[in-house]
Amino acid sequence: MEAADSQELALLWHKFKKENDSEARERLILHYVSLVKYVAGRLAIGVKGHFELDDLINAGVYGLINAVDRFDPDRGFKFETFALARIKGAILDWLRAFNWIPQSVRNKARSLERALLSLEQSLGRPPEDHEIAAHLGLTLKQFHQMMDEVAPVTLISLEDSLYSDSDNESYSLGEVIPDPKAKDPVEHLELEEIKEVLAQAIAKLPEKEKLVTTLYYYEGLTLKEIGKVIGVSESRVSQLHTKAILRLRGHLSRKKKGLISLNGRG
């Protein structure tokens, strides 16, 4: 962003927050609407064939408006970071209202998650596809079909809240995956603990799963673009992503239960 644009935005924030200028508020919303299109475009991957991109964008606009209204420029945080989580949350709340993912598919995702954790613990390393298939009593082809079937669950439920603090702030898996570029200190000890668990889990991921996670969540690449980078098909990237996220969700679920158990003690 150019200096002049930055100064203009700062002026708009001042007019809206200090003077309650409704025109400044509207201009801020219009300026940042590209964030909604970005988030909706990425989430659309997981709901292809079920919902139109425009529907996701419309839902995300409510999240953007909420972010503009709640943002405090004086705290020194970037608005983009603040807004992305709320835009995602608004879209996901809208999607959840439809309960569009069959329970049977959710159950398969949980079964895979448990299998990955169990095998990793018994083998002392990430299991190979054929080992997971055997554990589940499936052929390799059936296992890959199962991975394709549960992919939307990992692309969407990835953003489900993992933890809420005393101020009713919620965090998603996408928010707490450690960003190697991040420099700002984390505000909450519990979130710091979760990030530590996640960092350890990511470090143990097979290289391709680790690379897919980084490229998708921090470089902003699509699954198709990642496929070109690492030399595999988009479908294979989706499977790698699914395994990585199910593995990470399993580790975080155990951590979350531990935090709840500790917080529940007298």
PDB file of C-alpha atoms in Angstrom:
ATOM      1  CA  MET A   1       0.000   0.000   0.000  1.00  0.00           C
ATOM      2  CA  GLU A   2       1.320   3.476  -0.885  1.00  0.00           C
ATOM      3  CA  ALA A   3       1.958   6.053   1.835  1.00  0.00           C
ATOM      4  CA  ALA A   4      -0.887   8.254   0.588  1.00  0.00           C
ATOM      5  CA  ASP A   5      -3.317   5.309   0.742  1.00  0.00           C
ATOM      6  CA  SER A   6      -2.092   4.434   4.227  1.00  0.00           C
ATOM      7  CA  GLN A   7      -2.641   8.001   5.390  1.00  0.00           C
ATOM      8  CA  GLU A   8      -6.108   8.083   3.853  1.00  0.00           C
ATOM      9  CA  LEU A   9      -7.045   4.832   5.621  1.00  0.00           C
ATOM     10  CA  ALA A  10      -5.741   6.168   8.922  1.00  0.00           C
ATOM     11  CA  LEU A  11      -7.897   9.257   8.436  1.00  0.00           C
ATOM     12  CA  LEU A  12     -10.958   7.128   7.655  1.00  0.00           C
ATOM     13  CA  TRP A  13     -10.413   5.052  10.783  1.00  0.00           C
ATOM     14  CA  HIS A  14     -10.065   8.238  12.832  1.00  0.00           C
ATOM     15  CA  LYS A  15     -13.259   9.733  11.413  1.00  0.00           C
ATOM     16  CA  PHE A  16     -15.228   6.561  12.012  1.00  0.00           C
ATOM     17  CA  LYS A  17     -13.933   5.655  15.469  1.00  0.00           C
ATOM     18  CA  LYS A  18     -13.509   9.138  16.936  1.00  0.00           C
ATOM     19  CA  GLU A  19     -16.258  11.042  15.139  1.00  0.00           C
ATOM     20  CA  ASN A  20     -18.704   8.214  14.343  1.00  0.00           C
ATOM     21  CA  ASP A  21     -18.657   9.215  10.665  1.00  0.00           C
ATOM     22  CA  SER A  22     -20.966   6.783   8.808  1.00  0.00           C
ATOM     23  CA  GLU A  23     -19.535   7.699   5.397  1.00  0.00           C
ATOM     24  CA  ALA A  24     -16.025   6.808   6.616  1.00  0.00           C
ATOM     25  CA  ARG A  25     -17.390   3.463   7.862  1.00  0.00           C
ATOM     26  CA  GLU A  26     -18.915   2.714   4.459  1.00  0.00           C
ATOM     27  CA  ARG A  27     -15.683   3.599   2.658  1.00  0.00           C
ATOM     28  CA  LEU A  28     -13.700   1.308   4.957  1.00  0.00           C
ATOM     29  CA  ILE A  29     -16.054  -1.585   4.261  1.00  0.00           C
ATOM     30  CA  LEU A  30     -15.783  -1.019   0.509  1.00  0.00           C
ATOM     31  CA  HIS A  31     -11.994  -0.769   0.715  1.00  0.00           C
ATOM     32  CA  TYR A  32     -11.633  -4.104   2.507  1.00  0.00           C
ATOM     33  CA  VAL A  33     -14.265  -6.083   0.589  1.00  0.00           C
ATOM     34  CA  SER A  34     -11.441  -7.817  -1.315  1.00  0.00           C
ATOM     35  CA  LEU A  35     -10.697  -9.696   1.929  1.00  0.00           C
ATOM     36  CA  VAL A  36     -14.156 -11.232   1.742  1.00  0.00           C
ATOM     37  CA  LYS A  37     -13.585 -12.384  -1.837  1.00  0.00           C
ATOM     38  CA  TYR A  38     -10.232 -13.888  -0.845  1.00  0.00           C
ATOM     39  CA  VAL A  39     -11.637 -15.881   2.095  1.00  0.00           C
ATOM     40  CA  ALA A  40     -14.760 -16.953   0.214  1.00  0.00           C
ATOM     41  CA  GLY A  41     -12.685 -18.115  -2.741  1.00  0.00           C
ATOM     42  CA  ARG A  42     -10.553 -20.361  -0.546  1.00  0.00           C
ATOM     43  CA  LEU A  43     -13.478 -21.812   1.413  1.00  0.00           C
ATOM     44  CA  ALA A  44     -15.353 -22.419  -1.850  1.00  0.00           C
ATOM     45  CA  ILE A  45     -12.934 -25.278  -2.559  1.00  0.00           C
ATOM     46  CA  GLY A  46     -14.539 -27.321   0.190  1.00  0.00           C
ATOM     47  CA  VAL A  47     -18.159 -26.664  -0.805  1.00  0.00           C
ATOM     48  CA  LYS A  48     -17.841 -26.991  -4.565  1.00  0.00           C
ATOM     49  CA  GLY A  49     -21.077 -28.301  -6.031  1.00  0.00           C
ATOM     50  CA  HIS A  50     -23.031 -27.391  -2.894  1.00  0.00           C
ATOM     51  CA  PHE A  51     -22.906 -23.584  -2.715  1.00  0.00           C
ATOM     52  CA  GLU A  52     -22.178 -20.697  -5.077  1.00  0.00           C
ATOM     53  CA  LEU A  53     -19.205 -18.395  -4.488  1.00  0.00           C
ATOM     54  CA  ASP A  54     -21.520 -15.357  -4.398  1.00  0.00           C
ATOM     55  CA  ASP A  55     -23.433 -16.923  -1.491  1.00  0.00           C
ATOM     56  CA  LEU A  56     -20.214 -17.240   0.507  1.00  0.00           C
ATOM     57  CA  ILE A  57     -19.244 -13.664  -0.329  1.00  0.00           C
ATOM     58  CA  ASN A  58     -22.629 -12.362   0.835  1.00  0.00           C
ATOM     59  CA  ALA A  59     -22.236 -14.233   4.124  1.00  0.00           C
ATOM     60  CA  GLY A  60     -18.672 -12.994   4.542  1.00  0.00           C
ATOM     61  CA  VAL A  61     -19.664  -9.341   4.168  1.00  0.00           C
ATOM     62  CA  TYR A  62     -21.435  -9.572   7.546  1.00  0.00           C
ATOM     63  CA  GLY A  63     -18.147 -10.699   9.076  1.00  0.00           C
ATOM     64  CA  LEU A  64     -16.336  -7.787   7.474  1.00  0.00           C
ATOM     65  CA  ILE A  65     -18.889  -5.289   8.799  1.00  0.00           C
ATOM     66  CA  ASN A  66     -18.551  -6.804  12.273  1.00  0.00           C
ATOM     67  CA  ALA A  67     -14.754  -6.528  12.020  1.00  0.00           C
ATOM     68  CA  VAL A  68     -14.872  -2.865  10.963  1.00  0.00           C
ATOM     69  CA  ASP A  69     -17.235  -2.056  13.824  1.00  0.00           C
ATOM     70  CA  ARG A  70     -15.187  -3.913  16.462  1.00  0.00           C
ATOM     71  CA  PHE A  71     -11.655  -3.044  15.349  1.00  0.00           C
ATOM     72  CA  ASP A  72      -9.602  -0.760  17.588  1.00  0.00           C
ATOM     73  CA  PRO A  73      -6.798   0.905  15.562  1.00  0.00           C
ATOM     74  CA  ASP A  74      -5.146   2.137  18.761  1.00  0.00           C
ATOM     75  CA  ARG A  75      -4.169  -1.425  19.768  1.00  0.00           C
ATOM     76  CA  GLY A  76      -1.586  -1.565  16.994  1.00  0.00           C
ATOM     77  CA  PHE A  77      -2.780  -4.749  15.277  1.00  0.00           C
ATOM     78  CA  LYS A  78      -3.261  -5.095  11.525  1.00  0.00           C
ATOM     79  CA  PHE A  79      -6.892  -4.857  10.499  1.00  0.00           C
ATOM     80  CA  GLU A  80      -6.437  -7.555   7.845  1.00  0.00           C
ATOM     81  CA  THR A  81      -5.407 -10.118  10.462  1.00  0.00           C
ATOM     82  CA  PHE A  82      -8.297  -9.117  12.722  1.00  0.00           C
ATOM     83  CA  ALA A  83     -10.836  -9.215   9.895  1.00  0.00           C
ATOM     84  CA  LEU A  84      -9.891 -12.513   8.231  1.00  0.00           C
ATOM     85  CA  ALA A  85     -10.928 -14.608  11.235  1.00  0.00           C
ATOM     86  CA  ARG A  86     -14.268 -12.826  11.534  1.00  0.00           C
ATOM     87  CA  ILE A  87     -15.017 -13.103   7.833  1.00  0.00           C
ATOM     88  CA  LYS A  88     -14.243 -16.829   7.946  1.00  0.00           C
ATOM     89  CA  GLY A  89     -16.384 -17.172  11.054  1.00  0.00           C
ATOM     90  CA  ALA A  90     -19.376 -15.478   9.416  1.00  0.00           C
ATOM     91  CA  ILE A  91     -19.164 -17.701   6.326  1.00  0.00           C
ATOM     92  CA  LEU A  92     -18.772 -20.851   8.407  1.00  0.00           C
ATOM     93  CA  ASP A  93     -21.677 -19.947  10.670  1.00  0.00           C
ATOM     94  CA  TRP A  94     -23.792 -19.527   7.543  1.00  0.00           C
ATOM     95  CA  LEU A  95     -22.643 -22.899   6.192  1.00  0.00           C
ATOM     96  CA  ARG A  96     -23.241 -24.688   9.497  1.00  0.00           C
ATOM     97  CA  ALA A  97     -26.840 -23.518   9.479  1.00  0.00           C
ATOM     98  CA  PHE A  98     -27.424 -25.792   6.490  1.00  0.00           C
ATOM     99  CA  ASN A  99     -25.852 -28.848   8.164  1.00  0.00           C
ATOM    100  CA  TRP A 100     -24.842 -29.880   4.649  1.00  0.00           C
ATOM    101  CA  ILE A 101     -22.107 -32.420   5.465  1.00  0.00           C
ATOM    102  CA  PRO A 102     -23.737 -35.836   6.137  1.00  0.00           C
ATOM    103  CA  GLN A 103     -23.133 -37.304   9.593  1.00  0.00           C
ATOM    104  CA  SER A 104     -21.732 -40.427   7.952  1.00  0.00           C
ATOM    105  CA  VAL A 105     -18.962 -38.346   6.351  1.00  0.00           C
ATOM    106  CA  ARG A 106     -18.190 -36.627   9.652  1.00  0.00           C
ATOM    107  CA  ASN A 107     -17.970 -40.046  11.302  1.00  0.00           C
ATOM    108  CA  LYS A 108     -15.505 -41.221   8.647  1.00  0.00           C
ATOM    109  CA  ALA A 109     -13.349 -38.155   9.280  1.00  0.00           C
ATOM    110  CA  ARG A 110     -13.288 -38.911  13.016  1.00  0.00           C
ATOM    111  CA  SER A 111     -12.453 -42.552  12.291  1.00  0.00           C
ATOM    112  CA  LEU A 112      -9.527 -41.462  10.128  1.00  0.00           C
ATOM    113  CA  GLU A 113      -8.376 -38.998  12.772  1.00  0.00           C
ATOM    114  CA  ARG A 114      -8.341 -41.735  15.435  1.00  0.00           C
ATOM    115  CA  ALA A 115      -6.559 -44.176  13.111  1.00  0.00           C
ATOM    116  CA  LEU A 116      -3.827 -41.671  12.289  1.00  0.00           C
ATOM    117  CA  LEU A 117      -3.196 -40.892  15.967  1.00  0.00           C
ATOM    118  CA  SER A 118      -3.274 -44.541  17.028  1.00  0.00           C
ATOM    119  CA  LEU A 119      -0.861 -45.651  14.323  1.00  0.00           C
ATOM    120  CA  GLU A 120       1.478 -42.733  14.901  1.00  0.00           C
ATOM    121  CA  GLN A 121       1.680 -43.636  18.594  1.00  0.00           C
ATOM    122  CA  SER A 122       2.245 -47.352  17.985  1.00  0.00           C
ATOM    123  CA  LEU A 123       4.695 -46.934  15.101  1.00  0.00           C
ATOM    124  CA  GLY A 124       6.531 -43.925  16.476  1.00  0.00           C
ATOM    125  CA  ARG A 125       6.256 -42.209  13.073  1.00  0.00           C
ATOM    126  CA  PRO A 126       3.588 -41.022  10.613  1.00  0.00           C
ATOM    127  CA  PRO A 127       1.942 -44.097   9.051  1.00  0.00           C
ATOM    128  CA  GLU A 128       2.048 -44.818   5.323  1.00  0.00           C
ATOM    129  CA  ASP A 129      -1.179 -44.925   3.312  1.00  0.00           C
ATOM    130  CA  HIS A 130      -1.157 -48.725   3.053  1.00  0.00           C
ATOM    131  CA  GLU A 131      -0.750 -49.005   6.848  1.00  0.00           C
ATOM    132  CA  ILE A 132      -3.726 -46.734   7.488  1.00  0.00           C
ATOM    133  CA  ALA A 133      -5.790 -48.668   4.947  1.00  0.00           C
ATOM    134  CA  ALA A 134      -4.927 -51.989   6.606  1.00  0.00           C
ATOM    135  CA  HIS A 135      -5.750 -50.578  10.049  1.00  0.00           C
ATOM    136  CA  LEU A 136      -9.182 -49.555   8.780  1.00  0.00           C
ATOM    137  CA  GLY A 137      -9.730 -52.828   6.929  1.00  0.00           C
ATOM    138  CA  LEU A 138      -9.752 -51.120   3.530  1.00  0.00           C
ATOM    139  CA  THR A 139      -7.950 -51.591   0.259  1.00  0.00           C
ATOM    140  CA  LEU A 140      -5.606 -48.766  -0.751  1.00  0.00           C
ATOM    141  CA  LYS A 141      -8.120 -47.681  -3.400  1.00  0.00           C
ATOM    142  CA  GLN A 142     -10.951 -47.622  -0.856  1.00  0.00           C
ATOM    143  CA  PHE A 143      -8.777 -45.627   1.534  1.00  0.00           C
ATOM    144  CA  HIS A 144      -8.033 -42.994  -1.129  1.00  0.00           C
ATOM    145  CA  GLN A 145     -11.748 -42.796  -1.946  1.00  0.00           C
ATOM    146  CA  MET A 146     -12.453 -42.261   1.747  1.00  0.00           C
ATOM    147  CA  MET A 147      -9.861 -39.473   1.848  1.00  0.00           C
ATOM    148  CA  ASP A 148     -11.540 -37.751  -1.094  1.00  0.00           C
ATOM    149  CA  GLU A 149     -14.922 -38.099   0.591  1.00  0.00           C
ATOM    150  CA  VAL A 150     -13.867 -36.472   3.867  1.00  0.00           C
ATOM    151  CA  ALA A 151     -11.808 -33.692   2.247  1.00  0.00           C
ATOM    152  CA  PRO A 152     -14.634 -31.108   2.568  1.00  0.00           C
ATOM    153  CA  VAL A 153     -14.800 -31.828   6.307  1.00  0.00           C
ATOM    154  CA  THR A 154     -11.145 -30.893   6.769  1.00  0.00           C
ATOM    155  CA  LEU A 155     -11.348 -27.841   4.532  1.00  0.00           C
ATOM    156  CA  ILE A 156     -14.369 -26.479   6.380  1.00  0.00           C
ATOM    157  CA  SER A 157     -14.264 -27.863   9.923  1.00  0.00           C
ATOM    158  CA  LEU A 158     -10.611 -26.852  10.062  1.00  0.00           C
ATOM    159  CA  GLU A 159     -11.909 -23.423  10.990  1.00  0.00           C
ATOM    160  CA  ASP A 160     -14.096 -24.650  13.856  1.00  0.00           C
ATOM    161  CA  SER A 161     -13.315 -23.052  17.203  1.00  0.00           C
ATOM    162  CA  LEU A 162     -10.798 -24.907  19.314  1.00  0.00           C
ATOM    163  CA  TYR A 163     -10.755 -22.773  22.391  1.00  0.00           C
ATOM    164  CA  SER A 164     -12.628 -19.873  23.952  1.00  0.00           C
ATOM    165  CA  ASP A 165     -11.076 -17.731  26.626  1.00  0.00           C
ATOM    166  CA  SER A 166     -12.654 -15.729  29.431  1.00  0.00           C
ATOM    167  CA  ASP A 167     -13.285 -12.831  27.052  1.00  0.00           C
ATOM    168  CA  ASN A 168     -15.243 -15.099  24.687  1.00  0.00           C
ATOM    169  CA  GLU A 169     -12.547 -14.890  22.041  1.00  0.00           C
ATOM    170  CA  SER A 170     -12.423 -18.004  19.883  1.00  0.00           C
ATOM    171  CA  TYR A 171      -9.542 -19.346  17.831  1.00  0.00           C
ATOM    172  CA  SER A 172      -9.548 -21.598  14.804  1.00  0.00           C
ATOM    173  CA  LEU A 173      -7.003 -24.171  13.755  1.00  0.00           C
ATOM    174  CA  GLY A 174      -6.131 -21.949  10.838  1.00  0.00           C
ATOM    175  CA  GLU A 175      -5.371 -19.096  13.241  1.00  0.00           C
ATOM    176  CA  VAL A 176      -3.152 -21.053  15.597  1.00  0.00           C
ATOM    177  CA  ILE A 177      -0.989 -22.923  13.081  1.00  0.00           C
ATOM    178  CA  PRO A 178       2.403 -21.340  13.809  1.00  0.00           C
ATOM    179  CA  ASP A 179       3.357 -18.819  11.138  1.00  0.00           C
ATOM    180  CA  PRO A 180       7.129 -18.831  10.553  1.00  0.00           C
ATOM    181  CA  LYS A 181       6.917 -15.118   9.594  1.00  0.00           C
ATOM    182  CA  ALA A 182       4.985 -14.008  12.683  1.00  0.00           C
ATOM    183  CA  LYS A 183       6.752 -11.593  15.034  1.00  0.00           C
ATOM    184  CA  ASP A 184       3.967 -10.331  17.306  1.00  0.00           C
ATOM    185  CA  PRO A 185       3.772 -11.900  20.808  1.00  0.00           C
ATOM    186  CA  VAL A 186       0.723 -14.063  21.539  1.00  0.00           C
ATOM    187  CA  GLU A 187      -1.617 -12.582  24.102  1.00  0.00           C
ATOM    188  CA  HIS A 188      -2.956 -15.695  25.803  1.00  0.00           C
ATOM    189  CA  LEU A 189      -0.970 -18.402  27.567  1.00  0.00           C
ATOM    190  CA  GLU A 190      -3.428 -21.107  26.500  1.00  0.00           C
ATOM    191  CA  LEU A 191      -3.060 -20.123  22.859  1.00  0.00           C
ATOM    192  CA  GLU A 192       0.714 -20.179  23.286  1.00  0.00           C
ATOM    193  CA  GLU A 193       0.467 -23.724  24.640  1.00  0.00           C
ATOM    194  CA  ILE A 194      -1.724 -24.783  21.732  1.00  0.00           C
ATOM    195  CA  LYS A 195       0.723 -23.258  19.259  1.00  0.00           C
ATOM    196  CA  GLU A 196       3.542 -25.182  20.915  1.00  0.00           C
ATOM    197  CA  VAL A 197       1.645 -28.466  20.596  1.00  0.00           C
ATOM    198  CA  LEU A 198       0.836 -27.626  17.001  1.00  0.00           C
ATOM    199  CA  ALA A 199       4.428 -26.701  16.194  1.00  0.00           C
ATOM    200  CA  GLN A 200       5.577 -30.062  17.553  1.00  0.00           C
ATOM    201  CA  ALA A 201       2.909 -31.883  15.530  1.00  0.00           C
ATOM    202  CA  ILE A 202       3.768 -30.006  12.337  1.00  0.00           C
ATOM    203  CA  ALA A 203       7.458 -30.779  12.830  1.00  0.00           C
ATOM    204  CA  LYS A 204       6.589 -34.484  12.798  1.00  0.00           C
ATOM    205  CA  LEU A 205       4.535 -34.287   9.597  1.00  0.00           C
ATOM    206  CA  PRO A 206       5.980 -35.959   6.497  1.00  0.00           C
ATOM    207  CA  GLU A 207       7.734 -33.355   4.357  1.00  0.00           C
ATOM    208  CA  LYS A 208       5.045 -33.154   1.661  1.00  0.00           C
ATOM    209  CA  GLU A 209       2.243 -32.727   4.205  1.00  0.00           C
ATOM    210  CA  LYS A 210       4.271 -30.053   5.979  1.00  0.00           C
ATOM    211  CA  LEU A 211       4.893 -28.252   2.682  1.00  0.00           C
ATOM    212  CA  VAL A 212       1.227 -28.412   1.660  1.00  0.00           C
ATOM    213  CA  THR A 213       0.200 -26.951   5.044  1.00  0.00           C
ATOM    214  CA  THR A 214       2.678 -24.074   4.722  1.00  0.00           C
ATOM    215  CA  LEU A 215       1.890 -23.267   1.096  1.00  0.00           C
ATOM    216  CA  TYR A 216      -1.879 -23.376   1.640  1.00  0.00           C
ATOM    217  CA  TYR A 217      -2.166 -21.451   4.909  1.00  0.00           C
ATOM    218  CA  TYR A 218       0.729 -19.009   4.691  1.00  0.00           C
ATOM    219  CA  GLU A 219       1.601 -18.567   1.044  1.00  0.00           C
ATOM    220  CA  GLY A 220      -2.056 -18.489  -0.027  1.00  0.00           C
ATOM    221  CA  LEU A 221      -1.656 -21.004  -2.856  1.00  0.00           C
ATOM    222  CA  THR A 222      -4.589 -23.057  -4.092  1.00  0.00           C
ATOM    223  CA  LEU A 223      -4.441 -26.854  -4.078  1.00  0.00           C
ATOM    224  CA  LYS A 224      -3.962 -26.811  -7.844  1.00  0.00           C
ATOM    225  CA  GLU A 225      -1.030 -24.386  -7.584  1.00  0.00           C
ATOM    226  CA  ILE A 226       0.532 -26.473  -4.827  1.00  0.00           C
ATOM    227  CA  GLY A 227       0.269 -29.516  -7.070  1.00  0.00           C
ATOM    228  CA  LYS A 228       2.363 -27.761  -9.705  1.00  0.00           C
ATOM    229  CA  VAL A 229       4.957 -26.753  -7.098  1.00  0.00           C
ATOM    230  CA  ILE A 230       5.470 -30.255  -5.678  1.00  0.00           C
ATOM    231  CA  GLY A 231       4.756 -32.172  -8.889  1.00  0.00           C
ATOM    232  CA  VAL A 232       1.585 -34.089  -8.000  1.00  0.00           C
ATOM    233  CA  SER A 233      -2.076 -33.885  -8.997  1.00  0.00           C
ATOM    234  CA  GLU A 234      -4.569 -31.570  -7.301  1.00  0.00           C
ATOM    235  CA  SER A 235      -6.384 -34.656  -6.005  1.00  0.00           C
ATOM    236  CA  ARG A 236      -3.198 -35.932  -4.370  1.00  0.00           C
ATOM    237  CA  VAL A 237      -2.593 -32.511  -2.776  1.00  0.00           C
ATOM    238  CA  SER A 238      -6.120 -32.670  -1.359  1.00  0.00           C
ATOM    239  CA  GLN A 239      -5.353 -36.081   0.168  1.00  0.00           C
ATOM    240  CA  LEU A 240      -2.086 -34.820   1.667  1.00  0.00           C
ATOM    241  CA  HIS A 241      -3.925 -31.814   3.109  1.00  0.00           C
ATOM    242  CA  THR A 242      -6.651 -34.038   4.546  1.00  0.00           C
ATOM    243  CA  LYS A 243      -4.165 -36.309   6.297  1.00  0.00           C
ATOM    244  CA  ALA A 244      -2.176 -33.378   7.658  1.00  0.00           C
ATOM    245  CA  ILE A 245      -5.241 -31.616   9.067  1.00  0.00           C
ATOM    246  CA  LEU A 246      -6.758 -34.756  10.577  1.00  0.00           C
ATOM    247  CA  ARG A 247      -3.441 -35.450  12.242  1.00  0.00           C
ATOM    248  CA  LEU A 248      -3.188 -31.884  13.598  1.00  0.00           C
ATOM    249  CA  ARG A 249      -6.808 -31.883  14.727  1.00  0.00           C
ATOM    250  CA  GLY A 250      -6.171 -35.070  16.657  1.00  0.00           C
ATOM    251  CA  HIS A 251      -3.218 -33.566  18.508  1.00  0.00           C
ATOM    252  CA  LEU A 252      -5.138 -30.361  19.244  1.00  0.00           C
ATOM    253  CA  SER A 253      -8.227 -32.232  20.421  1.00  0.00           C
ATOM    254  CA  ARG A 254      -6.110 -34.037  22.999  1.00  0.00           C
ATOM    255  CA  LYS A 255      -4.560 -30.736  24.082  1.00  0.00           C
ATOM    256  CA  LYS A 256      -7.953 -29.057  24.302  1.00  0.00           C
ATOM    257  CA  LYS A 257      -9.286 -31.874  26.497  1.00  0.00           C
ATOM    258  CA  GLY A 258      -6.247 -31.462  28.722  1.00  0.00           C
ATOM    259  CA  LEU A 259      -6.865 -27.723  29.093  1.00  0.00           C
ATOM    260  CA  ILE A 260     -10.555 -28.282  29.863  1.00  0.00           C
ATOM    261  CA  SER A 261      -9.636 -30.941  32.423  1.00  0.00           C
ATOM    262  CA  LEU A 262      -7.104 -28.642  34.115  1.00  0.00           C
ATOM    263  CA  ASN A 263      -9.465 -25.649  34.077  1.00  0.00           C
ATOM    264  CA  GLY A 264     -12.234 -27.800  35.524  1.00  0.00           C
ATOM    265  CA  ARG A 265     -10.274 -28.706  38.640  1.00  0.00           C
ATOM    266  CA  GLY A 266     -11.184 -26.873  41.802  1.00  0.00           C
TER     267      GLY A 266
END
